[in-house]
Each structure stands twice: as structure tokens, then as C-alpha cells.
Short mmCIF file of C-alpha atoms in Angstrom, two decimals:
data_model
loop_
_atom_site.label_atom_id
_atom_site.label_comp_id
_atom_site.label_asym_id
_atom_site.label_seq_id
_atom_site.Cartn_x
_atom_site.Cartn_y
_atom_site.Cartn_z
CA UNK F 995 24.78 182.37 186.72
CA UNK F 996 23.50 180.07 183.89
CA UNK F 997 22.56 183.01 181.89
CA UNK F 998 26.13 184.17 182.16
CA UNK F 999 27.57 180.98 181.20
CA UNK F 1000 25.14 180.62 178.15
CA UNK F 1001 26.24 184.30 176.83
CA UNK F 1002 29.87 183.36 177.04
CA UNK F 1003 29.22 180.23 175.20
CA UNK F 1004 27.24 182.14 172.63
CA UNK F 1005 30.55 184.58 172.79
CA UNK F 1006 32.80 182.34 172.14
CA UNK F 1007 31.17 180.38 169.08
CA UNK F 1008 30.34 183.46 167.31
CA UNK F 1009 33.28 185.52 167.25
CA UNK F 1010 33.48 187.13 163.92
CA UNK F 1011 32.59 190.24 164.67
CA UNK F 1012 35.45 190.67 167.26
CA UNK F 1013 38.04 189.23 165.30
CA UNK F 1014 37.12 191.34 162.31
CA UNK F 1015 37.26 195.00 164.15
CA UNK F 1016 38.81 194.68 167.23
CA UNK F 1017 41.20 191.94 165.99
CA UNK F 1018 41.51 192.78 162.72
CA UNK F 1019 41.50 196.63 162.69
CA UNK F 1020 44.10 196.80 165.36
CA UNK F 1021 46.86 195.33 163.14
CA UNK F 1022 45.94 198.22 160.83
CA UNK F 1023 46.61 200.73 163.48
CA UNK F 1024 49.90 198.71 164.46
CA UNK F 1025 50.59 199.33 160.89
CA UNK F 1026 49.89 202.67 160.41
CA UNK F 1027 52.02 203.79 163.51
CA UNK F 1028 54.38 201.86 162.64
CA UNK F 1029 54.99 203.91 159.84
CA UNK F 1030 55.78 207.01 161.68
CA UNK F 1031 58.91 208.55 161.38
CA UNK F 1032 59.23 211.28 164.33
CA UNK F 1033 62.84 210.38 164.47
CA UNK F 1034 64.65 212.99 162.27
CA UNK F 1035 67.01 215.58 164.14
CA UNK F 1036 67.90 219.13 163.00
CA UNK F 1037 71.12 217.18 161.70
CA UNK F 1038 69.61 216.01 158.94
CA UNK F 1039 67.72 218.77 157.70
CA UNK F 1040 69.13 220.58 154.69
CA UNK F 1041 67.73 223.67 153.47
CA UNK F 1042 67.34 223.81 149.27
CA UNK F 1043 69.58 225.82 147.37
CA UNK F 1044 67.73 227.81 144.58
CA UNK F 1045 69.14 227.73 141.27
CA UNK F 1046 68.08 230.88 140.36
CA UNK F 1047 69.18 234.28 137.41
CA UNK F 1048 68.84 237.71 137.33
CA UNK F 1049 68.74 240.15 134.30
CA UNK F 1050 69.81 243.51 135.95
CA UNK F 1051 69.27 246.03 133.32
CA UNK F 1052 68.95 248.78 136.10
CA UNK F 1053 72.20 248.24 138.11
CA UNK F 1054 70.75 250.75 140.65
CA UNK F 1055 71.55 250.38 144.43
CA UNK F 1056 67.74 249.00 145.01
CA UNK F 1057 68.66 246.07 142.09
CA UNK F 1058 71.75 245.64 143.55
CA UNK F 1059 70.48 245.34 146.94
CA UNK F 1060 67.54 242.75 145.45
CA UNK F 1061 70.23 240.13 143.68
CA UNK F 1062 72.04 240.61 147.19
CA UNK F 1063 69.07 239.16 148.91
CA UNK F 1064 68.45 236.55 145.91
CA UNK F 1065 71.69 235.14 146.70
CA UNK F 1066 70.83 234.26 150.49
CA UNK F 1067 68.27 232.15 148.56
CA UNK F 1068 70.48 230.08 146.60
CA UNK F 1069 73.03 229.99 143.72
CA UNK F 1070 73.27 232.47 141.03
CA UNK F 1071 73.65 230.97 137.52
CA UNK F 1072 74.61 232.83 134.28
CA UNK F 1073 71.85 233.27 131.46
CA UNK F 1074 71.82 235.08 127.87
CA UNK F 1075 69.62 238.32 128.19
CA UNK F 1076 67.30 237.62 125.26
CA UNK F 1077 64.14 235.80 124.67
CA UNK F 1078 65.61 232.72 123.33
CA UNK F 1079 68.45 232.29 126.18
CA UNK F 1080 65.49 233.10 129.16
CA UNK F 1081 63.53 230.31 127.67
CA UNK F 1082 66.30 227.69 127.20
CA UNK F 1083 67.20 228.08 131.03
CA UNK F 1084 64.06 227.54 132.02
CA UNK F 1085 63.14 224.52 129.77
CA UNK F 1086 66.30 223.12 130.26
CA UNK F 1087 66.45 222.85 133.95
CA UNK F 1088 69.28 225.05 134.36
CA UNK F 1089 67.69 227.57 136.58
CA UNK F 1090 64.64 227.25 138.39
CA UNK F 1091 63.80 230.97 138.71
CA UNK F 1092 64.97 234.33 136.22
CA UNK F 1093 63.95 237.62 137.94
CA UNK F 1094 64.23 240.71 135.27
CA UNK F 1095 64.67 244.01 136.81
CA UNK F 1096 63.99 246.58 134.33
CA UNK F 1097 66.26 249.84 132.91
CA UNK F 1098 65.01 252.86 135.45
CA UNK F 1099 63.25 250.45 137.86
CA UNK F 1100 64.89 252.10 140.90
CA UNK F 1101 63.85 255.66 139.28
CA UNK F 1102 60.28 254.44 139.45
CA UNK F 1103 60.95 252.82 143.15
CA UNK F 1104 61.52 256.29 144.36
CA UNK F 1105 58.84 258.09 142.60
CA UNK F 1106 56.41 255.53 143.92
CA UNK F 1107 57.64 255.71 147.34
CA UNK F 1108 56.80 260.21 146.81
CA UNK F 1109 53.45 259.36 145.92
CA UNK F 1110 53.01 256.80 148.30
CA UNK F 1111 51.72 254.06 146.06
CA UNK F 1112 52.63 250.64 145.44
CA UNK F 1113 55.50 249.37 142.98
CA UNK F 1114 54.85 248.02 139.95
CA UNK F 1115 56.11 243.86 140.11
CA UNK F 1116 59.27 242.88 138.79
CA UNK F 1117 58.56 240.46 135.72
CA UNK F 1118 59.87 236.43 136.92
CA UNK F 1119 60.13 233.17 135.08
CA UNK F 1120 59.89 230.02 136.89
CA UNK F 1121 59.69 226.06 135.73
CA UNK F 1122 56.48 225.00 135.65
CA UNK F 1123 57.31 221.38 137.10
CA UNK F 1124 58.28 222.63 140.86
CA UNK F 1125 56.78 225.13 143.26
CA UNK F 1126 60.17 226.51 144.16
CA UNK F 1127 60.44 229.38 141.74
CA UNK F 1128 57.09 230.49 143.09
CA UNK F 1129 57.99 230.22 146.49
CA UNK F 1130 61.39 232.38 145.91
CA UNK F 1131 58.94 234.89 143.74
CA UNK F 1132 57.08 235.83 147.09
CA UNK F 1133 60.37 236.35 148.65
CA UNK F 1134 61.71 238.85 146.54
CA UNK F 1135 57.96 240.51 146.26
CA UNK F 1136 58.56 240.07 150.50
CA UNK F 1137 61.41 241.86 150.75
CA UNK F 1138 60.41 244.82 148.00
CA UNK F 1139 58.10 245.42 150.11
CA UNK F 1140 60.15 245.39 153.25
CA UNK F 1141 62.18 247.99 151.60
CA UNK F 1142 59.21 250.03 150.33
CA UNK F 1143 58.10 250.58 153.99
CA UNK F 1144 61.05 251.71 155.39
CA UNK F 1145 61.81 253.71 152.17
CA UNK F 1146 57.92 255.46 153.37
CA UNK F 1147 58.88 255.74 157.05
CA UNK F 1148 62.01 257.84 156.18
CA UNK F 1149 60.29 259.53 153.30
CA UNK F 1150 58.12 260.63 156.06
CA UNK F 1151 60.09 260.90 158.61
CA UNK F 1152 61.76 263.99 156.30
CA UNK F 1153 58.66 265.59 155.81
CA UNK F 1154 57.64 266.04 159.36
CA UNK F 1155 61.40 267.87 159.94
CA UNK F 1156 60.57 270.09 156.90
CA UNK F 1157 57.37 270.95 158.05
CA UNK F 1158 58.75 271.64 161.84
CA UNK F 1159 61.67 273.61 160.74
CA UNK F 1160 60.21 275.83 158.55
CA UNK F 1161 57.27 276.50 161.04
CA UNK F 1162 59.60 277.10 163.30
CA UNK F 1163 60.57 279.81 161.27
CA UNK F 1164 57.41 281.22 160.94
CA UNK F 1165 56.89 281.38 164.76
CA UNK F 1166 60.28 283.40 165.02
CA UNK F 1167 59.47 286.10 162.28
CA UNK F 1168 55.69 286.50 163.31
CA UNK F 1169 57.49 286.84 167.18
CA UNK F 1170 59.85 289.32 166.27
CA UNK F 1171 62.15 288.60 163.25
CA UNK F 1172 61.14 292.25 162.04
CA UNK F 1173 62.50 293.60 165.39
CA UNK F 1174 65.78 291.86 164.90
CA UNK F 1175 66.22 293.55 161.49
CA UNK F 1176 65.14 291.07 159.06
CA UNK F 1177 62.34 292.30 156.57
CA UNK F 1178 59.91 289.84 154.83
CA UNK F 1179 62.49 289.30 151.69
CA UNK F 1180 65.02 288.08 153.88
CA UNK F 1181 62.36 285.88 155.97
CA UNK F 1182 60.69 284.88 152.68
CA UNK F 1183 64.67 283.71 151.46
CA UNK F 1184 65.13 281.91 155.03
CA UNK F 1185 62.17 279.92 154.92
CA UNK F 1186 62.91 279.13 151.06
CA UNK F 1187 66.87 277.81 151.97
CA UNK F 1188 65.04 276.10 155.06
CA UNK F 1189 62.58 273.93 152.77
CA UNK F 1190 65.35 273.27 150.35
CA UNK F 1191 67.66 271.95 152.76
CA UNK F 1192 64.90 269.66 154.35
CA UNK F 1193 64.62 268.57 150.59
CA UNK F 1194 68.01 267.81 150.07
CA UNK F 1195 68.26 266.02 153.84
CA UNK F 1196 65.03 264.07 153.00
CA UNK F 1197 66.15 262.92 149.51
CA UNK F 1198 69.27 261.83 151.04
CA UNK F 1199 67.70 259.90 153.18
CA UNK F 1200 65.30 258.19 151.16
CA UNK F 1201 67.75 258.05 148.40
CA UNK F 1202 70.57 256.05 150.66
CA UNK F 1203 69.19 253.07 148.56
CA UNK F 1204 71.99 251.10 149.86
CA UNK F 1205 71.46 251.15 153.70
CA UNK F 1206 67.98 250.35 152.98
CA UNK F 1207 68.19 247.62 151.25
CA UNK F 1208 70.68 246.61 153.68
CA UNK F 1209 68.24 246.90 156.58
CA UNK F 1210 65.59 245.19 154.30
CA UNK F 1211 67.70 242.38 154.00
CA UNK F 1212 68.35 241.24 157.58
CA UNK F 1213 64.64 242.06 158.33
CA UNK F 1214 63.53 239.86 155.02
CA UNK F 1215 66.38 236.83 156.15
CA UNK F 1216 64.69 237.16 159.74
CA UNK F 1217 61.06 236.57 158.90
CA UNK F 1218 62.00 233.61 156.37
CA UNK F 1219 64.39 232.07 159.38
CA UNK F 1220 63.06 228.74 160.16
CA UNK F 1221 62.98 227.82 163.26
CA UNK F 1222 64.10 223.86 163.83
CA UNK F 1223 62.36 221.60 166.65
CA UNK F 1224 63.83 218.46 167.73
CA UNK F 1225 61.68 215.86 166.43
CA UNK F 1226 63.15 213.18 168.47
CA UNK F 1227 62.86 215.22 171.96
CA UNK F 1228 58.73 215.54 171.15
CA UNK F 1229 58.21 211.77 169.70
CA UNK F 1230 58.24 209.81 172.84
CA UNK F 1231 55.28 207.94 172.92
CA UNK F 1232 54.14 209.40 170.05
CA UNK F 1233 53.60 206.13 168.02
CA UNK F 1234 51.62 204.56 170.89
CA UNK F 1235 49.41 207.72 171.26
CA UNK F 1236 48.71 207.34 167.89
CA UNK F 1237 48.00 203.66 167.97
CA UNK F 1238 45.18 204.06 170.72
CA UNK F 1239 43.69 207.31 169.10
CA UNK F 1240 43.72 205.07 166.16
CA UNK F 1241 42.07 201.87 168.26
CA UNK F 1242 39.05 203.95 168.83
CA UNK F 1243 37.56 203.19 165.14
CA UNK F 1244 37.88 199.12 165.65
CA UNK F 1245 37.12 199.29 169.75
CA UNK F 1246 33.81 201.31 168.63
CA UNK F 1247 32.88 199.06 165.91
CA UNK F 1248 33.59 195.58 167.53
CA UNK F 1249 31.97 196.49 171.08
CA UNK F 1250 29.07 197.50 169.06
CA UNK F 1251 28.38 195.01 166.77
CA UNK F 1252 29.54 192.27 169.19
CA UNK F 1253 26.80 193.02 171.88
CA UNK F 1254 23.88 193.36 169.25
CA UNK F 1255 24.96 190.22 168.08
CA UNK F 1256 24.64 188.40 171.41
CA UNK F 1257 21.63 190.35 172.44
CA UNK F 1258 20.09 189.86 169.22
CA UNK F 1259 20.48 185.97 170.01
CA UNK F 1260 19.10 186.22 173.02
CA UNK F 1261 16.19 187.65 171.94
CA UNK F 1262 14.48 184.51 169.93
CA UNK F 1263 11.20 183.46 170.36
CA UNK F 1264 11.91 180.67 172.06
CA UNK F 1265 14.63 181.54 173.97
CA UNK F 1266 12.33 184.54 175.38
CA UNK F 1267 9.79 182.29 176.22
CA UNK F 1268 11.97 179.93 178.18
CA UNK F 1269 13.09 183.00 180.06
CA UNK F 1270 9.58 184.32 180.91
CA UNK F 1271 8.36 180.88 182.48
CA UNK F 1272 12.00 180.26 183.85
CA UNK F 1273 12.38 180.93 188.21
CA UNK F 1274 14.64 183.85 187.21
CA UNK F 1275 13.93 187.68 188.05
CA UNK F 1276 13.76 189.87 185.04
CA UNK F 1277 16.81 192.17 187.03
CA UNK F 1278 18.82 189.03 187.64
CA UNK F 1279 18.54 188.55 183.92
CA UNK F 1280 19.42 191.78 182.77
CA UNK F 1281 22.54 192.11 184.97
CA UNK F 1282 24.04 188.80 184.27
CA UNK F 1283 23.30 189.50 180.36
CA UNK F 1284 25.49 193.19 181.34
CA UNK F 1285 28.10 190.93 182.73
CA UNK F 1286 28.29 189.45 179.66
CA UNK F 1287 28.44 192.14 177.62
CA UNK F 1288 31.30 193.86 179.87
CA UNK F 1289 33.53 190.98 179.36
CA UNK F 1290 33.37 191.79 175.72
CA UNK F 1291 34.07 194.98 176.36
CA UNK F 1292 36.92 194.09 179.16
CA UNK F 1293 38.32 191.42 176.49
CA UNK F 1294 38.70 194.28 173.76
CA UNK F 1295 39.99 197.13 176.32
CA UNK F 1296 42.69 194.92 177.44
CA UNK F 1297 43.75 193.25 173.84
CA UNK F 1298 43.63 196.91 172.19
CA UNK F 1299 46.22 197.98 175.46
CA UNK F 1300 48.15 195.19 175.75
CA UNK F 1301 49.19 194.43 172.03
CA UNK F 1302 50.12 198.53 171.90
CA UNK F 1303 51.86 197.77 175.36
CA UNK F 1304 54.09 194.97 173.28
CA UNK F 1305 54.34 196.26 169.87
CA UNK F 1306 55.64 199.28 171.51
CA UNK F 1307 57.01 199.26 174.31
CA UNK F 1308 60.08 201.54 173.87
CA UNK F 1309 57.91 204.21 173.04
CA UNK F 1310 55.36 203.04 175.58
CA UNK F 1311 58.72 202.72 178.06
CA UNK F 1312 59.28 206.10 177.39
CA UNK F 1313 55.90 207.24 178.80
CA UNK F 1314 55.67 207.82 182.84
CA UNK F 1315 53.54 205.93 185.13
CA UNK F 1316 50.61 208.08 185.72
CA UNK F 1317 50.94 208.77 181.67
CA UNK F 1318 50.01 205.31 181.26
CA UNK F 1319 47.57 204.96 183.74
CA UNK F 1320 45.77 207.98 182.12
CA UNK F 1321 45.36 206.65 178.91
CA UNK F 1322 44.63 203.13 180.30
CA UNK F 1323 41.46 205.33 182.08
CA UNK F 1324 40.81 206.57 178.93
CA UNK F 1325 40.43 203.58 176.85
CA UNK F 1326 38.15 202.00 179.37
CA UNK F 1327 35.84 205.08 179.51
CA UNK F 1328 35.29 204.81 175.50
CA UNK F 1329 34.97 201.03 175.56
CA UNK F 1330 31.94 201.90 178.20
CA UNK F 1331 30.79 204.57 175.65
CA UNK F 1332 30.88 201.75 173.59
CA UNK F 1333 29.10 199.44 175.18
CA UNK F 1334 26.19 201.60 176.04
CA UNK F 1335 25.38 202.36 172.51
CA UNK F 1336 25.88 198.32 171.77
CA UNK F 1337 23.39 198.47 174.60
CA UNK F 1338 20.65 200.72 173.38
CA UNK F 1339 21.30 199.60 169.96
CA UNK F 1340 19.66 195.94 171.12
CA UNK F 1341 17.03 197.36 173.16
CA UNK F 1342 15.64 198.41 170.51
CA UNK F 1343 16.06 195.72 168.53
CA UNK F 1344 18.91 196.62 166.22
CA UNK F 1345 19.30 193.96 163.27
CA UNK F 1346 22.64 192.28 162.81
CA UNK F 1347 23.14 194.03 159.34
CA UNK F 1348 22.21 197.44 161.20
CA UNK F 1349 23.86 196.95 164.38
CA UNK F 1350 27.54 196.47 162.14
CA UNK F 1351 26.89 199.45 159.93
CA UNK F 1352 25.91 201.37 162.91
CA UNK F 1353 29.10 200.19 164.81
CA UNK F 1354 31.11 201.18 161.35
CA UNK F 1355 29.45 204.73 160.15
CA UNK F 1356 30.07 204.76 164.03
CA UNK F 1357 33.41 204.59 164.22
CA UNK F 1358 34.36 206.53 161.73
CA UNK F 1359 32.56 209.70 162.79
CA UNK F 1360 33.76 209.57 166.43
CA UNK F 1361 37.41 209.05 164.93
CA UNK F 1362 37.27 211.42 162.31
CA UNK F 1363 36.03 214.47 164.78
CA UNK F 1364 38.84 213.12 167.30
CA UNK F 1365 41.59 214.24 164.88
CA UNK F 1366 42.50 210.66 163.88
CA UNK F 1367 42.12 210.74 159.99
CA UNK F 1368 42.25 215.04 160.00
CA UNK F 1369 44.06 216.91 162.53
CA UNK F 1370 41.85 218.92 164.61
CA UNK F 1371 44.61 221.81 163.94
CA UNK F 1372 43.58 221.93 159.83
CA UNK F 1373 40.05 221.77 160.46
CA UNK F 1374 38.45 224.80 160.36
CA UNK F 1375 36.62 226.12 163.68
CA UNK F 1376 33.00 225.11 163.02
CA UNK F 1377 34.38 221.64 162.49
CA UNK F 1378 36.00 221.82 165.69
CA UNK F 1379 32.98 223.35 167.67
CA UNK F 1380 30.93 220.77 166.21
CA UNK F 1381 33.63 217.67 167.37
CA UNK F 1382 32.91 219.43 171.03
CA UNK F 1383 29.31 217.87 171.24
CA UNK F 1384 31.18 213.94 170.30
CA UNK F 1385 32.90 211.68 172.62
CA UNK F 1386 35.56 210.89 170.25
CA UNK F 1387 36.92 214.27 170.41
CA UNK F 1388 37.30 214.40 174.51
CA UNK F 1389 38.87 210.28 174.27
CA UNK F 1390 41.46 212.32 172.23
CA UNK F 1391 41.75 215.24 173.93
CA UNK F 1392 41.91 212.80 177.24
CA UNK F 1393 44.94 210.15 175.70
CA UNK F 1394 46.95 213.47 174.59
CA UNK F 1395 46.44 215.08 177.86
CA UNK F 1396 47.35 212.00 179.88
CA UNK F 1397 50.36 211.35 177.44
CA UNK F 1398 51.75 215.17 178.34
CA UNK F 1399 52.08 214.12 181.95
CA UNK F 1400 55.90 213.91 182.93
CA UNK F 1401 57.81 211.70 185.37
CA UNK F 1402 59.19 212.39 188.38
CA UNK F 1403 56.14 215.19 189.60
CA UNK F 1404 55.28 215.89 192.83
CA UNK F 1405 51.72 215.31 194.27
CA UNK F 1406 50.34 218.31 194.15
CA UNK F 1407 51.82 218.80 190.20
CA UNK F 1408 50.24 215.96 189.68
CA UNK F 1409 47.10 216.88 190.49
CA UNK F 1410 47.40 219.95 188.53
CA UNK F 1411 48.02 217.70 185.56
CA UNK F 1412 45.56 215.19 185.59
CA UNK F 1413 42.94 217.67 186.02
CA UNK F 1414 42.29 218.31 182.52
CA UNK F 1415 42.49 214.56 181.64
CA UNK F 1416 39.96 213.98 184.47
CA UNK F 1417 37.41 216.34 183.17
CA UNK F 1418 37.59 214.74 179.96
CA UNK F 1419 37.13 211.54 181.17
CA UNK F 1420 34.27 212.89 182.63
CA UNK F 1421 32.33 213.70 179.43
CA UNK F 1422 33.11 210.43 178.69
CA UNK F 1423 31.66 208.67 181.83
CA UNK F 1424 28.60 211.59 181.28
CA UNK F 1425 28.07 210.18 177.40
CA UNK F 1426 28.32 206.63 178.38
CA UNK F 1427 26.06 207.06 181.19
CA UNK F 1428 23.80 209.26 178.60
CA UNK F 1429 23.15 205.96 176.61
CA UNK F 1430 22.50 203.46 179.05
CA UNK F 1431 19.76 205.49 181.03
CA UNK F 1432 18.01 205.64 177.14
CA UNK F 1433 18.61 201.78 176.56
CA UNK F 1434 16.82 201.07 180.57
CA UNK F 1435 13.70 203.38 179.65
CA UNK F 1436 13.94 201.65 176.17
CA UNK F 1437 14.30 198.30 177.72
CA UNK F 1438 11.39 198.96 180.20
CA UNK F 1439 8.91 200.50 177.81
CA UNK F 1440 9.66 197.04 175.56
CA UNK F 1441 9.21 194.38 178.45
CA UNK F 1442 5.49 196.32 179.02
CA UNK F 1443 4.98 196.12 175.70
#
């Protein structure tokens, strides 16, 4: 094992590269997760009250029914109706939104709801310094047209009872109504008093402003109803997840450059020489030089684990066995994925220089597809088709899986749950095995040569 023993020595006086990435990088990540705060409750969440003013100049039931759902929003504040006192408010900070309903505005509601087209907007003024007046702007355009729908539906609704009553009518004259002693004046008059009171019923309808709005408002205040999660019930282990999703940048880069470096030094003239001459089988070479390089690779798996392991343990505490076991797995399978590309890399006789900036450009691809930097959730879906085809994205898919697993499962539940975490360590294994059949043939076709 003197081959061994000289790559360990060579290891150990040349250790930059590791202390730089794996080292180095991992404090970032401690850091960075750190930094999370998944701790807030639905205690402490307060929803913004709107400062907000309304010029009514219609005082209508639809008006009436709009500054009723305004004030759900927030706090009504007096302003001047002119063009001076509108403008003060506004540049002053007093009110962060003015909505100005026009004279005959619910007139024009109904007319538009007859001819089935679209309101005209209500004029707003919002500060230009916050998005909240536009926010409460698509509200009130929201809920308009929550009542313009319904307003439709019974507009419509009357029409189809006009249209049935009066052929009802029609059926019973052209069936008889001569033979019961009504002549065509009288039907004519019937079917006139018929179509008038369907009229008046669907006016009144459409027209009962006031139980429309109504409606519109507890339909509008249920689609703006947030809905509240616990943060603190979904943030166990979140701040470890995130430090080994995070680990996979430095793990990638330091395995990477690490074992170019010592292959690299192994691969000097004279060293190469001695080797050739030396009573040592090319094979026995090669595996005690992969021993070598899997220490490296053992060294950074374990550091990258155990400092998260100590840095956080209550949120690593908070994990269950197989949880941890799972992403322990999964850590080991990219550190192999590592090591295989460190491994091609030098059989074809990466540089130094190139070996780091492949380890770095490295790195930051497989992390950024693997959600680290970008949630997968924003990116859009050729992004995420494309992250399918990199390991990264199936070492994060694996740690969130494994994470996800709860205590206290029975066997065959727990088999159901580490199956997806099992196939995705699989793709790793497959891409790690991927790259060190290339760096053999590559290896082989260089000792011929």
C-alpha cells in the first residue's frame, strides 16, 4: 500500500483546495441557514389596515354597497371633494387610496348589465411610494365584477321566465283559447300584461342592488381570505435541509478539484516512470490511487454531515431516524457523483486551473437546477424539464424526500416512503456510475497511448 500512503501524504501537504470549498464554503451555508426564520406563528401575523377615501357622488345602492366592501379593507378617512383636497391626501400621506364613484354610475351599472357589456372603471388615486393602493384597486375592480356577474345571471335568469311564460301563453291560445271564449284582442292583451309583468319581476330583481352587493361582498371577502399555515409546525429540520442542499455547491467543487490535484501530481514524468519500471500491477495502482481519492471524498461527506449534525442539532433532533439516514444516503451518493467527475476530469488530464473552474462552473449549475439559489417552484417548466437530465436536481429531490419521512412508521409505511427517495438515489448511483465507466475507457485508451 505504498502508493496509498504516498497519496495521503500528498493529501495532507496540499490541502488548499479542501479547505477553501469544502471547508470554507460550508461556513457559508452554516451562515446562510442560519439566517432562516421559519419560526413565526399565525400569532404574529397582522393583516394591514388600508387608509383609504371615497368620493360618492352617486349614493346609489351599488356605491353604497362598494364603500361597504372598501371598509372590510381598512379605515375610511375624510377628504375635501375637489382637485386640490384629492391631491393633498394623497401627497400628504393621509390616505393611501381615493376611489371616486361618479353621479349616475349605478344608472350606467344597470344599463351595462341589459346590454351585457362590461362597466366602465371607477377613476382611483393611489400614492405612488407603496403598492397598497394598487393592490386595494384590484379589489374593488374584483368585487365590481363579482357583482356584475350575478347582476347577468339574474338579468338572465328573468328573461328565460319571460320568454317561458309568455310561450306558455301562446301554446294555450293556439290549443284552444278561442274555444274558451277569448278572441285574439284579449290573447294579444294577455300576452302583453304577461311580458310586462316578467319586466317588472326581472327589473326587480336585477334592480335589488342591495342584496347583490350584499352577496358580492361575502363572495369578494371569501376569495381575498387568506389562509394562515403554521410556520413553526412545517420548519422542523428545515434549516438542516437547507444546509445540505446548500453543501452540494462546496462538496462538488472540493471533491473535484481535490482529486485532479492529486492525480495531476501523480502524473509527473518522473513519478510515471518510477511507476512503469516499479514491481507493481497497473490495477493495483489504479485501485490504491481510488482509495485515495475516496478518502477525500469520505473526509468531505462526513465533515459536510457532521458539522450540520452539530450546528444543528435541534432541528436535526427534530428529524426521525430513517429521515436522517436518508439524507446521510444522499450525501454520499453525490460525493460519489463527485468523485467520478474528479475522476474523469484527471484521466484526461485536466489542468489544475481547469480542474477548479470545472469543479466551480460545476457546482453552481448542479445547485442552481436543484432549487438551491431559485426554487424549482418559480422556475418556469422548461427550466424544470431541463434540471430532470442533472444530478443536482434528484440529490434535492432525494434530501427533501428523505426529510418528509415521519417517526414512529411501521415497516411496511416505511417502505412506501423511502421508495421515492430510493429511486432518486438511484439516478444518482446511475450518474456516478455514468462517469467512472468514461474515465476507465479514458484511462485505458491513455495507458495504450
Amino acid at each position: 500500500m505504498q502508493v496509498f500512503k504516498l497519496c495521503l501524504c500528498k493529501i495532507a501537504r496540499n490541502p488548499l483546495f479542501f479547505i477553501v470549498y469544502v471547508v470554507g464554503l460550508s461556513f457559508m451555508g452554516l451562515a446562510m441557514a442560519a439566517g432562516l426564520t421559519l419560526s413565526q406563528s399565525m400569532e404574529d401575523f397582522e393583516r394591514q389596515s388600508t387608509q383609504f377615501a371615497v368620493i360618492d357622488r352617486d349614493d346609489s345602492e351599488l356605491s353604497r354597497g362598494v364603500v361597504a366592501y372598501l371598509e372590510t379593507q381598512g379605515l375610511r378617512q375624510p377628504v375635501e371633494d375637489s382637485g386640490t383636497g384629492l391631491q393633498d391626501a394623497v401627497a400628504k400621506g393621509g390616505v393611501e387610496y381615493i376611489l371616486i364613484i361618479p353621479e349616475g354610475y349605478g344608472r350606467a351599472f344597470a344599463e351595462a348589465v341589459e346590454a351585457g357589456v362590461a362597466p366602465e372603471s371607477l377613476e382611483s388615486v393611489y400614492s405612488f411610494d407603496a403598492a397598497t393602493g394598487v393592490l386595494v384597486d384590484q379589489r374593488v375592480n374584483n368585487y365590481i365584477n363579482i357583482v356584475f356577474d350575478l347582476a347577468t345571471a339574474e338579468s338572465a335568469a328573468g328573461s328565460a321566465g319571460e320568454a317561458e311564460a309568455i310561450g306558455s301563453h301562446a301554446g294555450a291560445v293556439a290549443g284552444g283559447g278561442t274555444a274558451a271564449g277569448l278572441d285574439v284582442g284579449e290573447s294579444a292583451g294577455e300576452s302583453e300584461r304577461l311580458r310586462a309583468g316578467a319586466d317588472d319581476a326581472s327589473v326587480e330583481s336585477a334592480g335589488s342592488w342591495e342584496l347583490l352587493a350584499s352577496e358580492a361582498l361575502e363572495m369578494a371577502d371569501a376569495k381575498v381570505q387568506a389562509s394562515y399555515m403554521d410556520a413553526a409546525a412545517h420548519s422542523d429540520g428545515a434549516q438542516f435541509l437547507f444546509y445540505l442542499e446548500w453543501s452540494m455547491y462546496g462538496l462538488f467543487a472540493g471533491v473535484v478539484a481535490s482529486v485532479c490535484g492529486l492525480n495531476g501530481s501523480l502524473s509527473q514524468t518522473d513519478l510515471r516512470r518510477r511507476n512503469v519500471v516499479a514491481p507493481l500491477t497497473q490495477t493495483s495502482y489504479n485501485v490504491q490511487v481510488a482509495l485515495a481519492c475516496l478518502v477525500i471524498g469520505l473526509v468531505a461527506w462526513a465533515w459536510d454531515f457532521g458539522v450540520g449534525c452539530v450546528v444543528f442539532r435541534e432541528s436535526a433532533s427534530a428529524l426521525s431516524a430513517p429521515a436522517l439516514m436518508g439524507l446521510a444516503n444522499a450525501l454520499f451518493a453525490f460525493m460519489l457523483l463527485a468523485l467520478s467527475v474528479g475522476f474523469l476530469l484527471s484521466k484526461v488530464r485536466c489542468g489544475i486551473a481547469a480542474a477548479n473552474a470545472a469543479g466551480n462552473i460545476g457546482g453552481l449549475v448542479l445547485s442552481f437546477m436543484g432549487g438551491v439559489w431559485v426554487p424549482l417552484s418559480v422556475m418556469s417548466a422548461e427550466m424544470v424539464a431541463i434540471a430532470h437530465f442533472l444530478p443536482g436536481y434528484w440529490y434535492t429531490v432525494a434530501c427533501e424526500k428523505a426529510a418528509a419521512i415521519p417517526a414512529g412508521l411501521s415497516a411496511q409505511e416505511l417502505l412506501v416512503q423511502l421508495g421515492p427517495v430510493a429511486w432518486s438515489l438511484g439516478v444518482l448511483l446511475l450518474f456516478a456510475l455514468a462517469f467512472f465507466l468514461v474515465a476507465l475507457v479514458v484511462g485505458k485508451a491513455r495507458t495504450r497511448d
